[in-house]
CSV table of C-alpha atoms and ligand atoms in Angstrom, one decimal:
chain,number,residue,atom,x,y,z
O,1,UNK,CA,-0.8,33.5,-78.2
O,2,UNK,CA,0.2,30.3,-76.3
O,3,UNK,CA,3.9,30.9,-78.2
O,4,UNK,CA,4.2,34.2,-76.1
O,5,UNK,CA,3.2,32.6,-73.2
O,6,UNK,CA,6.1,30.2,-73.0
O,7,UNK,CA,7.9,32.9,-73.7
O,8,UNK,CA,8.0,34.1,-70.5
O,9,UNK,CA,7.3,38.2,-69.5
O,10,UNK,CA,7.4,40.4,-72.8
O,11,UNK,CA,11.0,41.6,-72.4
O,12,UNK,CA,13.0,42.9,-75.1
O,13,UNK,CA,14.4,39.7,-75.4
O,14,UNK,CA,11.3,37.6,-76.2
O,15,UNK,CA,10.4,40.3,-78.3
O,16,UNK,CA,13.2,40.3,-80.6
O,17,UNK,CA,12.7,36.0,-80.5
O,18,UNK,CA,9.2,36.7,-81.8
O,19,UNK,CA,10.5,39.0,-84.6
O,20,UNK,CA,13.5,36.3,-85.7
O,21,UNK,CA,11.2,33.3,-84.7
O,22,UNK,CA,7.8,35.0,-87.4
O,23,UNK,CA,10.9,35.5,-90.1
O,24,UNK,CA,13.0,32.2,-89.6
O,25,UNK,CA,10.4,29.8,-88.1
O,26,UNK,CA,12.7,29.2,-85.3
O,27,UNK,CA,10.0,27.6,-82.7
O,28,UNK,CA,9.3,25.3,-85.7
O,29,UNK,CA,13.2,24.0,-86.1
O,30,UNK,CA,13.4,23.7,-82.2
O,31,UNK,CA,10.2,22.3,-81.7
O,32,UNK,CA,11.4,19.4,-84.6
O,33,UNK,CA,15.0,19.6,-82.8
O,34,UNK,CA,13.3,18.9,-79.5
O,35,UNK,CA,11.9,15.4,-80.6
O,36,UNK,CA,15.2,14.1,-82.0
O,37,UNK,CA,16.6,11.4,-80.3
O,38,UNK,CA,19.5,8.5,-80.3
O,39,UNK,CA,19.3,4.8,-79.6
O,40,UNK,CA,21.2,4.1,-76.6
O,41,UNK,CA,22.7,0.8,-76.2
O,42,UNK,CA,26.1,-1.0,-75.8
O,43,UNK,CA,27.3,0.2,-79.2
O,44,UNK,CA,26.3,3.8,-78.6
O,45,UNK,CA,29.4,5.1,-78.3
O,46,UNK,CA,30.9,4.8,-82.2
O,47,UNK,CA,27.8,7.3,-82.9
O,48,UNK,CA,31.2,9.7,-81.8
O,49,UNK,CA,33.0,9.6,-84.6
O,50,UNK,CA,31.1,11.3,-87.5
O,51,UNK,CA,31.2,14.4,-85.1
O,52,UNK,CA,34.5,14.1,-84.4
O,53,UNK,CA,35.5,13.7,-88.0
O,54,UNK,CA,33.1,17.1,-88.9
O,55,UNK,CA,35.4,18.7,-85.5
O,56,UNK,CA,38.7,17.7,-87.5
O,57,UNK,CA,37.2,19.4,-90.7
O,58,UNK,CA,36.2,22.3,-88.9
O,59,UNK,CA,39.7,23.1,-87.8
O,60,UNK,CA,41.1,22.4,-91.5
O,61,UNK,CA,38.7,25.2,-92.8
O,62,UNK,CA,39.7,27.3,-89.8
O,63,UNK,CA,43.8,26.7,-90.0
O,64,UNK,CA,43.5,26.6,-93.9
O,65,UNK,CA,42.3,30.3,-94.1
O,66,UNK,CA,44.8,31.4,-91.5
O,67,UNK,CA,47.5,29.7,-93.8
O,68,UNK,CA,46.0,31.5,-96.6
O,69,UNK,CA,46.9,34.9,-95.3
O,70,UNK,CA,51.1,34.1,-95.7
O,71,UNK,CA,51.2,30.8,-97.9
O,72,UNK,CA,51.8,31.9,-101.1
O,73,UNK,CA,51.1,29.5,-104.4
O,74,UNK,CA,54.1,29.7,-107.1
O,75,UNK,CA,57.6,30.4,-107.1
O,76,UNK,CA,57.6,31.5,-103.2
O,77,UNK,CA,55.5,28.5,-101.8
O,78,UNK,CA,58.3,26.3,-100.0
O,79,UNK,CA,60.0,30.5,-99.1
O,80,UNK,CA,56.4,31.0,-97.5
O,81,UNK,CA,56.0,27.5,-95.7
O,82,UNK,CA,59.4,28.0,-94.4
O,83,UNK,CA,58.9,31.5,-93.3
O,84,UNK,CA,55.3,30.4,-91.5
O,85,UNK,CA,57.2,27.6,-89.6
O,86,UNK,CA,60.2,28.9,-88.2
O,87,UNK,CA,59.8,32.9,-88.8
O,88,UNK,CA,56.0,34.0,-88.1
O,89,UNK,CA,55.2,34.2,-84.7
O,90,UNK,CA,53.1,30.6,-83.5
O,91,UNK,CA,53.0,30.0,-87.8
O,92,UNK,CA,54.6,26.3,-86.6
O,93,UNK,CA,51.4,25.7,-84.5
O,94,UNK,CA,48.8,26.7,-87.3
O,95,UNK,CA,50.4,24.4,-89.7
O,96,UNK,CA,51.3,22.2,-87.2
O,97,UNK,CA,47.3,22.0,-86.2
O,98,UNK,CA,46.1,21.6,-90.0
O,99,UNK,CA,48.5,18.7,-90.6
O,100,UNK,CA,47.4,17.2,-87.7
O,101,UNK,CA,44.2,17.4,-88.1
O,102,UNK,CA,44.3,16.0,-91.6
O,103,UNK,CA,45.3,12.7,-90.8
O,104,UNK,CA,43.2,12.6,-87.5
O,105,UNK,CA,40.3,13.7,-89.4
O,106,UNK,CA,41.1,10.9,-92.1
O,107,UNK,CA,41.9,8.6,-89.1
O,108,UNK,CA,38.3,9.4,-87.5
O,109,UNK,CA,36.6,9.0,-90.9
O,110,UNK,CA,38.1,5.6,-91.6
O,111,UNK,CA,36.7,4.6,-87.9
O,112,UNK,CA,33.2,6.3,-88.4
O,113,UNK,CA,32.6,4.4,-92.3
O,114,UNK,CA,33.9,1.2,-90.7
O,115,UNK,CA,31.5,1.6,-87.6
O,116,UNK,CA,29.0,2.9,-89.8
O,117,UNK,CA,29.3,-0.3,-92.0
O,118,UNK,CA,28.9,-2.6,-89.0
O,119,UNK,CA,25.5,-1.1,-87.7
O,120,UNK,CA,24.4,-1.6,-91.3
O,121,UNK,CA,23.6,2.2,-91.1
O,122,UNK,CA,23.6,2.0,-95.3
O,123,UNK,CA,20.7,0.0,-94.9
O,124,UNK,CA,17.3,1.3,-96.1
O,125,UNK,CA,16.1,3.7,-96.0
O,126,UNK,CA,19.8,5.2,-95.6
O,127,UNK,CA,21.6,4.6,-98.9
O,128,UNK,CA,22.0,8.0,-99.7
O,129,UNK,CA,23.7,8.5,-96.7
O,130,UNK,CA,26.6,5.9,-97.2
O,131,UNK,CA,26.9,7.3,-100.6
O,132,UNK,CA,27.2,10.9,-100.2
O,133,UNK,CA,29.6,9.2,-97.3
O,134,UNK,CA,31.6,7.5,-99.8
O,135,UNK,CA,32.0,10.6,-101.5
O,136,UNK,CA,33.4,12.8,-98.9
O,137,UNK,CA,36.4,9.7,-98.2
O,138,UNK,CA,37.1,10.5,-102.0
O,139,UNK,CA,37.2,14.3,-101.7
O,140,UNK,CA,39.0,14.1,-98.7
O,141,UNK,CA,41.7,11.9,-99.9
O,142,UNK,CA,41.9,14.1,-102.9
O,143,UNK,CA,42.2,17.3,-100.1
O,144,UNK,CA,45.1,15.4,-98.9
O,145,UNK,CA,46.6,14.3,-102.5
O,146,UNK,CA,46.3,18.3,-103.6
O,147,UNK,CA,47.5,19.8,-99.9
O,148,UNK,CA,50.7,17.5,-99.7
O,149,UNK,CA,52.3,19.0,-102.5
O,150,UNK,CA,51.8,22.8,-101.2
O,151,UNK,CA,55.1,22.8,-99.3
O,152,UNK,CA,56.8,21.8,-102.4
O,153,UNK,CA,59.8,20.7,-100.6
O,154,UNK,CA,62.1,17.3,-101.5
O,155,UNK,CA,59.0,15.2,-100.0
O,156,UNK,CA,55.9,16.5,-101.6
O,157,UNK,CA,57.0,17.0,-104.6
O,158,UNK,CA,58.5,13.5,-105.2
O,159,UNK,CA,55.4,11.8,-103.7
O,160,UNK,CA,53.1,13.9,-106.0
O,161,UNK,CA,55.4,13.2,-109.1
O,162,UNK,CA,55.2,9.4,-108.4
O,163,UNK,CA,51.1,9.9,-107.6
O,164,UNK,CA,50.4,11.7,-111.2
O,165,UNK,CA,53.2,9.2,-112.2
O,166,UNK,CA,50.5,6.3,-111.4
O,167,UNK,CA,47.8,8.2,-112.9
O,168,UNK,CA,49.6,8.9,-116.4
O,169,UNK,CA,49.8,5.0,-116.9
O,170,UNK,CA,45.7,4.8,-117.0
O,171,UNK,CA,44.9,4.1,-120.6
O,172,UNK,CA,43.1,6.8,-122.6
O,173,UNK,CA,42.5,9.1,-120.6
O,174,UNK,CA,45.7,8.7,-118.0
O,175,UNK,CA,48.1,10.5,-119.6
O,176,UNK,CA,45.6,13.7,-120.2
O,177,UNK,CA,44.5,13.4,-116.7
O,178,UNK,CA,48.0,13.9,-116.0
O,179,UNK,CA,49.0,16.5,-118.0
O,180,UNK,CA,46.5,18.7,-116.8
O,181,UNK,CA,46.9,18.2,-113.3
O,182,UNK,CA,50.3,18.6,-113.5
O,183,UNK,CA,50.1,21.7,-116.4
O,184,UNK,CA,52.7,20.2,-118.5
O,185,UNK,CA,55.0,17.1,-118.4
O,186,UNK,CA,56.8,17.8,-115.3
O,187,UNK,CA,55.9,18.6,-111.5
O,188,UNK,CA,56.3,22.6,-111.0
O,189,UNK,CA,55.0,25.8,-110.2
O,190,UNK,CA,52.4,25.2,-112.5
O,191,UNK,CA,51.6,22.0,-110.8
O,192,UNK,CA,51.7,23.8,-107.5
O,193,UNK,CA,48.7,26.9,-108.6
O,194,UNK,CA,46.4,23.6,-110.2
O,195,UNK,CA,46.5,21.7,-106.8
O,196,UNK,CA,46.3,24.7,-104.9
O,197,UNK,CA,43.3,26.1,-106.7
O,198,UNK,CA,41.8,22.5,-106.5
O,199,UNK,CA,42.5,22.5,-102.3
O,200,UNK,CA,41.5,26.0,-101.1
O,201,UNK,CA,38.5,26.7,-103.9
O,202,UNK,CA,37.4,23.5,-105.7
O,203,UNK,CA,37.0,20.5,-103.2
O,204,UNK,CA,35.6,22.8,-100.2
O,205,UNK,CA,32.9,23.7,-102.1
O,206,UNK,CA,32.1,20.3,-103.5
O,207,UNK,CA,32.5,19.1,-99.4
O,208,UNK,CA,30.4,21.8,-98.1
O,209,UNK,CA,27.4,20.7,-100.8
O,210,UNK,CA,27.9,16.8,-100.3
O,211,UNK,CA,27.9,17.4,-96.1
O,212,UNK,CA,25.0,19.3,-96.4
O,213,UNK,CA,23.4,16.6,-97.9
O,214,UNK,CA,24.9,13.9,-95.5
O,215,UNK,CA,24.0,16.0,-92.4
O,216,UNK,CA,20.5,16.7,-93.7
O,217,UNK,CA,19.7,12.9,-94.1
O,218,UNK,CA,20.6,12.1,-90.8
O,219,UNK,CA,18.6,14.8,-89.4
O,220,UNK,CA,15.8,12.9,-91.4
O,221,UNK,CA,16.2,9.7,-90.3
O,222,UNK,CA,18.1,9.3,-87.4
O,223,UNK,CA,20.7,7.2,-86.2
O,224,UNK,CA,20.2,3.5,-86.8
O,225,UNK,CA,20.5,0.9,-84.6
O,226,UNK,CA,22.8,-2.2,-84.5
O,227,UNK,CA,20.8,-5.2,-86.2
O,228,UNK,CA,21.0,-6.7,-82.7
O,229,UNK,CA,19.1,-3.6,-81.4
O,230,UNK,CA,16.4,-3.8,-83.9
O,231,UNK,CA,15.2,-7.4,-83.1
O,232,UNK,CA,14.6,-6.5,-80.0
O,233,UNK,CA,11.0,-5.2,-79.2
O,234,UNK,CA,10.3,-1.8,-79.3
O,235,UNK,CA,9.7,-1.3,-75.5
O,236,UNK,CA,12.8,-2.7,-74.2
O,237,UNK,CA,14.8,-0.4,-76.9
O,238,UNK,CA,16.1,2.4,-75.2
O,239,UNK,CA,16.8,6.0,-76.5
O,240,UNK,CA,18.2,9.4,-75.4
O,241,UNK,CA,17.3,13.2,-76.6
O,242,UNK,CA,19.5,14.5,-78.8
O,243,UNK,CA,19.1,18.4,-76.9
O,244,UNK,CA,20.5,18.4,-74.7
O,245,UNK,CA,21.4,14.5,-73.4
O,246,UNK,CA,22.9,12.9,-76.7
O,247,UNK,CA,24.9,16.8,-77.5
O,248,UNK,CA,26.4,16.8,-74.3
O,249,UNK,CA,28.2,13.9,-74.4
O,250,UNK,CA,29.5,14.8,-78.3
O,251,UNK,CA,30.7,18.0,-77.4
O,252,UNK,CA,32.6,16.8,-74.6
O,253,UNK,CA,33.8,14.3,-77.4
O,254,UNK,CA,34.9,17.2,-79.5
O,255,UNK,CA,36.5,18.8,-76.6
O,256,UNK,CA,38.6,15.6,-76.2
O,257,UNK,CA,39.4,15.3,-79.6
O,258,UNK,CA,40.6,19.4,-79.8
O,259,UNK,CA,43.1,18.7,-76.9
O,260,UNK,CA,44.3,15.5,-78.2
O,261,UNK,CA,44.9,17.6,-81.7
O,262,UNK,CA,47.0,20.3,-80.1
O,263,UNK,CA,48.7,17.8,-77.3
O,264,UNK,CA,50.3,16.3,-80.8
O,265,UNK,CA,50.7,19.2,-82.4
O,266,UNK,CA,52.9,20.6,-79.8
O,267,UNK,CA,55.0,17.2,-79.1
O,268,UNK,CA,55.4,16.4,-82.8
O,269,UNK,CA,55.3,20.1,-84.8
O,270,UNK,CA,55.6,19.1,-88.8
O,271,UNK,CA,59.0,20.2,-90.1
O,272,UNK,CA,60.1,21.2,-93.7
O,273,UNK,CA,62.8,19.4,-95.7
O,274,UNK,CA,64.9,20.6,-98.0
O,275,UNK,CA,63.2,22.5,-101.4
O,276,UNK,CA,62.3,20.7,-104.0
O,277,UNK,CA,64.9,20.0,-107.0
O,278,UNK,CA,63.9,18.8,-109.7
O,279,UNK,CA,67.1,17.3,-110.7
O,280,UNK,CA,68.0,15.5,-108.4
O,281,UNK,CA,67.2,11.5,-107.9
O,282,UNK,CA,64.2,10.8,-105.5
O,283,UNK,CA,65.3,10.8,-101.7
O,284,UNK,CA,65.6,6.8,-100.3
O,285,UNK,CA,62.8,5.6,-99.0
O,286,UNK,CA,60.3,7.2,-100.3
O,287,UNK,CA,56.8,6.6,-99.6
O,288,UNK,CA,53.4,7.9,-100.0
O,289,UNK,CA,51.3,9.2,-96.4
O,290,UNK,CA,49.5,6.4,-94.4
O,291,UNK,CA,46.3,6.2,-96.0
O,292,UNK,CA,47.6,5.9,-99.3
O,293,UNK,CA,50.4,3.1,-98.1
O,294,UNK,CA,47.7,0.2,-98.9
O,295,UNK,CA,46.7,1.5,-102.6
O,296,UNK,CA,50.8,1.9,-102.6
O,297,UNK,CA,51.8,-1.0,-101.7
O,298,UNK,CA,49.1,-2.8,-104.0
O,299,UNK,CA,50.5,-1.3,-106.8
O,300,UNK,CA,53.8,-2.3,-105.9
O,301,UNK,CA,53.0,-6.0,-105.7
O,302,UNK,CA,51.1,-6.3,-108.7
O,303,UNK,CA,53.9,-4.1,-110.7
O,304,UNK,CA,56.2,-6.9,-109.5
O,305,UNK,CA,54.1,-9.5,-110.9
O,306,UNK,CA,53.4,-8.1,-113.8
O,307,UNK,CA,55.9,-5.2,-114.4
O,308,UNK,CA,54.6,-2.3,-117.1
O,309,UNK,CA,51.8,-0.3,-117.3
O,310,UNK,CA,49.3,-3.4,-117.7
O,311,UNK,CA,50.1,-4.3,-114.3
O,312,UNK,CA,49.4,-0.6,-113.4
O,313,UNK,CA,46.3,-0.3,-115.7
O,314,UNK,CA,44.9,-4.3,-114.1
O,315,UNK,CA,45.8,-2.7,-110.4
O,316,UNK,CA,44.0,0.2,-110.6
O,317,UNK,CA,41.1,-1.5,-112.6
O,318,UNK,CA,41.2,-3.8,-109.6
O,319,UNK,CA,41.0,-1.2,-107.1
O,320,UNK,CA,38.3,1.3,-108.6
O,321,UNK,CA,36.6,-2.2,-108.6
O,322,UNK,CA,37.0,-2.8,-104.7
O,323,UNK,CA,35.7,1.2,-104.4
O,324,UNK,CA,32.7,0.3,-106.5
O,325,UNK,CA,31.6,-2.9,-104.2
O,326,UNK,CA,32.0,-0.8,-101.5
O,327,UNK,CA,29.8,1.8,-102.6
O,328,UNK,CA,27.2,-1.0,-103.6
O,329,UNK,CA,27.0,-2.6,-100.5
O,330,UNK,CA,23.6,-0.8,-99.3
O,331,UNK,CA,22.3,-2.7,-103.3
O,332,UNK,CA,23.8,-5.9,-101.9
O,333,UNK,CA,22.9,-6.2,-98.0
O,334,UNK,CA,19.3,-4.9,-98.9
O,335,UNK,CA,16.6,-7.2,-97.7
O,336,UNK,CA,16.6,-5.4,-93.7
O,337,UNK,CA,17.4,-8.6,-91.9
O,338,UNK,CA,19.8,-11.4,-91.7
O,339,UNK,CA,20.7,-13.9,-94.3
O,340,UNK,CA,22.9,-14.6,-97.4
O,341,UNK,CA,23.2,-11.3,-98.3
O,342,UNK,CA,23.9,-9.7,-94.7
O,343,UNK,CA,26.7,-12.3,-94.7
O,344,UNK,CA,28.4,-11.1,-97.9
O,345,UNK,CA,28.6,-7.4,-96.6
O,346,UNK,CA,30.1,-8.8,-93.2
O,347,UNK,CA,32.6,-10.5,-95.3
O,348,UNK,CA,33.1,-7.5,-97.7
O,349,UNK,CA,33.4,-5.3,-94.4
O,350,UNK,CA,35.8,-7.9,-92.4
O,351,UNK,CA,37.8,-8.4,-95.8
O,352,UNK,CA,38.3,-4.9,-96.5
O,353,UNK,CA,39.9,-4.5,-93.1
O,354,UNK,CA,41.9,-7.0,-93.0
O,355,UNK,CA,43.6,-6.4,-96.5
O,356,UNK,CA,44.3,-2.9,-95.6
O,357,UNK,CA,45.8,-3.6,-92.5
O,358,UNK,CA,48.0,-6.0,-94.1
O,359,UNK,CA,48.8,-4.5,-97.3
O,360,UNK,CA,49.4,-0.8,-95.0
O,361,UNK,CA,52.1,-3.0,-92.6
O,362,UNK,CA,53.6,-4.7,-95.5
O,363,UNK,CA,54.0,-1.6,-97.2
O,364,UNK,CA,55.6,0.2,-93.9
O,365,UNK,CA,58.1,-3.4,-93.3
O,366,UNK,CA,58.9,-2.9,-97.1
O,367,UNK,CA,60.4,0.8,-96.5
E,1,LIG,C1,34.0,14.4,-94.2
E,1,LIG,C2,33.7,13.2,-93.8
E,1,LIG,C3,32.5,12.9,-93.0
E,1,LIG,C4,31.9,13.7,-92.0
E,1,LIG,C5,32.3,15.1,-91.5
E,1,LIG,C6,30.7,12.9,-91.6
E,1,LIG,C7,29.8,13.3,-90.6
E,1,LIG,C8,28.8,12.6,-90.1
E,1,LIG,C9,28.0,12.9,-88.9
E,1,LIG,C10,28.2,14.1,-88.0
E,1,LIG,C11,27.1,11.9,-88.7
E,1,LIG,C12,26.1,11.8,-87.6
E,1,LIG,C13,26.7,11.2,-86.3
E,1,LIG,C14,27.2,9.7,-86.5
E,1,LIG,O1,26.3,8.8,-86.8
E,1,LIG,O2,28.4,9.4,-86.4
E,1,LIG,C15,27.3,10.9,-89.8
E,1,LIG,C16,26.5,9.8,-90.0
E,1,LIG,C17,26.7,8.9,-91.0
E,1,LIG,N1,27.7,8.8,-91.9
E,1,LIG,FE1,29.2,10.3,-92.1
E,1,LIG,N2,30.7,11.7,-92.2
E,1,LIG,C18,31.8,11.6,-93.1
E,1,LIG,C19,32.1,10.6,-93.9
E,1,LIG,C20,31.4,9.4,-94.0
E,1,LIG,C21,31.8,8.2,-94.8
E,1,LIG,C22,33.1,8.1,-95.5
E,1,LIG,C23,30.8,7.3,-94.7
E,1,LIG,C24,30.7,6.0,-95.4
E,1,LIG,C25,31.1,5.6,-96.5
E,1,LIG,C26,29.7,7.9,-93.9
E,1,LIG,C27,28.5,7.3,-93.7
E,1,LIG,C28,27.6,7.8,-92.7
E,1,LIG,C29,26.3,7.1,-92.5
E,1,LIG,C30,25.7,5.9,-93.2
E,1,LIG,C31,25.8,7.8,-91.4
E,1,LIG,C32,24.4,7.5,-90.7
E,1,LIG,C33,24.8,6.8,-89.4
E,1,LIG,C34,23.5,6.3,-88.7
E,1,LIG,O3,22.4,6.4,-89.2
E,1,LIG,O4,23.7,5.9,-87.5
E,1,LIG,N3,30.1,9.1,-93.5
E,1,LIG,N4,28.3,11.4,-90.6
């Protein structure tokens, strides 16, 4: 009775709510909605970036089925990509949006786990949060690893050659690994229908499932606060509702991040180089994408140190090692306040910066 009420007069409107809201429970979910709110303080503003990176993986489901309807996996693939960017009618600008918003998204992820980190938002009772995060960097990475190879021109198919390359050298189970990603012992057509399979059908599905989870849990329990924040007392804490105050401000975030996407995308559309052959000897220079510079460049170092595939086998060792701290960090910085352990994830945190800045510009200087 008092539901109808706030309803307002019985209209045709409020009676079709009533009829959604007795099937779907929809007063219920805005009624829990309604009491959501976000911490507002000086560090407010990196609570941004995890809906900006969900905006940039919006647009990649978006672009990506649009794609779908002319790319074509197989012998025609680099035909088709060539045909969508300088034949089909605004074709450059689709592609041009989902490469942009590849690395922007991966850019905006990279900022939101590092900001994440720094409030010591993996702290409990939010664990499963940093690890479902930790996930989608790895499927997202692997989006990117599976998608660069679709044009198959000169470029991706050197850089995926050298990647399953890498991955052969792993002992045991490397050179199976390889084999069926790459459906034989060399990079082709077959190569191109495995990573295609894996980008438009595989890892979407496994994202969809492991950002339910993530955006579930922070429905659950909120944002956190800054340590800083939390030893203050709870009345001089300030906070802001989520509907409408908090969702205002992010979707004027999105909107900046949309226009930033396409200002890009129209001052630097992505070309295509020449098709892929084979035969020929791998173009100078050749280097991996950005985000995959510092795991390149690591490799490189310790190949030169020690050259074969032990060096490659102790590198990567070394590196799924660095991935496994960092998904333990919430096991490590677990006591809730300050201390040893609240010092070791700063370091872990500052470190991990640091080296991939370093090794990313070494890698770049090296070229
Ligand atoms: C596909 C990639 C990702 C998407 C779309 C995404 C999306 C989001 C969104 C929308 C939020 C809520 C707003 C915010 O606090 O920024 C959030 C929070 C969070 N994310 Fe992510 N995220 C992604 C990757 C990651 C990664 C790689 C990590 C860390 C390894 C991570 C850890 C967290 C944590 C711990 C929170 C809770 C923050 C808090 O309580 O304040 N996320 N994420």
């Amino acid at each position: 009775m008092a539901k109808s009420k706030s309803l307002g007069p019985d209209t045709m409107g409020t009676r079709f709510y009533k009829w959604l809201d007795e099937r779907l429970a929809l007063s219920t979910m805005a009624g829990f909605l309604s009491k959501k709110t976000v911490p507002q303080h000086k560090h407010s503003h990196w609570y941004y970036w995890g809906g900006i990176t969900l905006t940039f993986l919006i647009v990649q489901f978006i672009t990506g089925i649009l794609l779908l309807i002319y790319y074509k996996p197989g012998p025609d693939a680099f035909e088709s990509v060539r045909f969508i960017t300088y034949e089909l009618e605004f074709g450059w600008f689709i592609r041009g949006l989902h490469h942009w918003s590849a690395n922007l998204m991966l850019l905006a992820l990279f900022i939101h786990m590092f900001s994440v980190f720094f409030m010591r938002a993996y702290r409990r009772p939010r664990e499963f949060g940093w690890w479902t995060g930790v996930l989608l960097l790895l499927i997202t990475l692997g989006f990117a690893f599976s998608g660069y190879l679709l044009p198959f021109d000169e470029l991706s198919y050197f850089a995926t050659k050298i990647g399953l390359d890498v991955a052969e050298s792993l002992p045991l189970i490397g050179p199976a690994l390889a084999a069926i990603a790459r459906g034989g012992t060399d990079v082709t057509y077959l190569t191109i229908q495995r990573f295609f399979t894996l980008h438009i059908i595989v890892l979407p599905l496994i994202i969809l499932g492991i950002l339910t989870i993530h955006l579930v849990l922070i429905l659950k329990h909120g944002n956190a606060s800054p340590p800083s924040e939390e030893a203050k007392p709870k009345n001089k804490r300030k906070e802001i509702k989520f509907f409408w105050d908090f969702f205002v401000k992010d979707i004027t975030m999105w909107l900046l991040a949309l226009n930033f996407l396409i200002l890009v995308t129209i001052l630097f559309p992505p070309q295509l180089g020449s098709p892929a052959d084979p035969l020929a000897p791998a173009p100078e220079g050749i280097h991996p994408e950005w985000y995959f510079m510092s795991q390149y460049q690591f490799l490189k170092i310790f190949g030169n140190i020690l050259p074969g595939a032990i060096g490659e086998f102790i590198s990567i060792g070394l590196m799924a090692c660095a991935l496994l701290l960092w998904a333990i960090v919430p096991l490590i910085d677990n006591t809730g306040k300050a201390g040893k352990r609240a010092k070791a994830a700063t370091y872990i945190g500052l470190l991990s910066i640091v080296i991939l800045v370093v090794l990313t510009a070494w890698a770049y200087l090296a070229i």
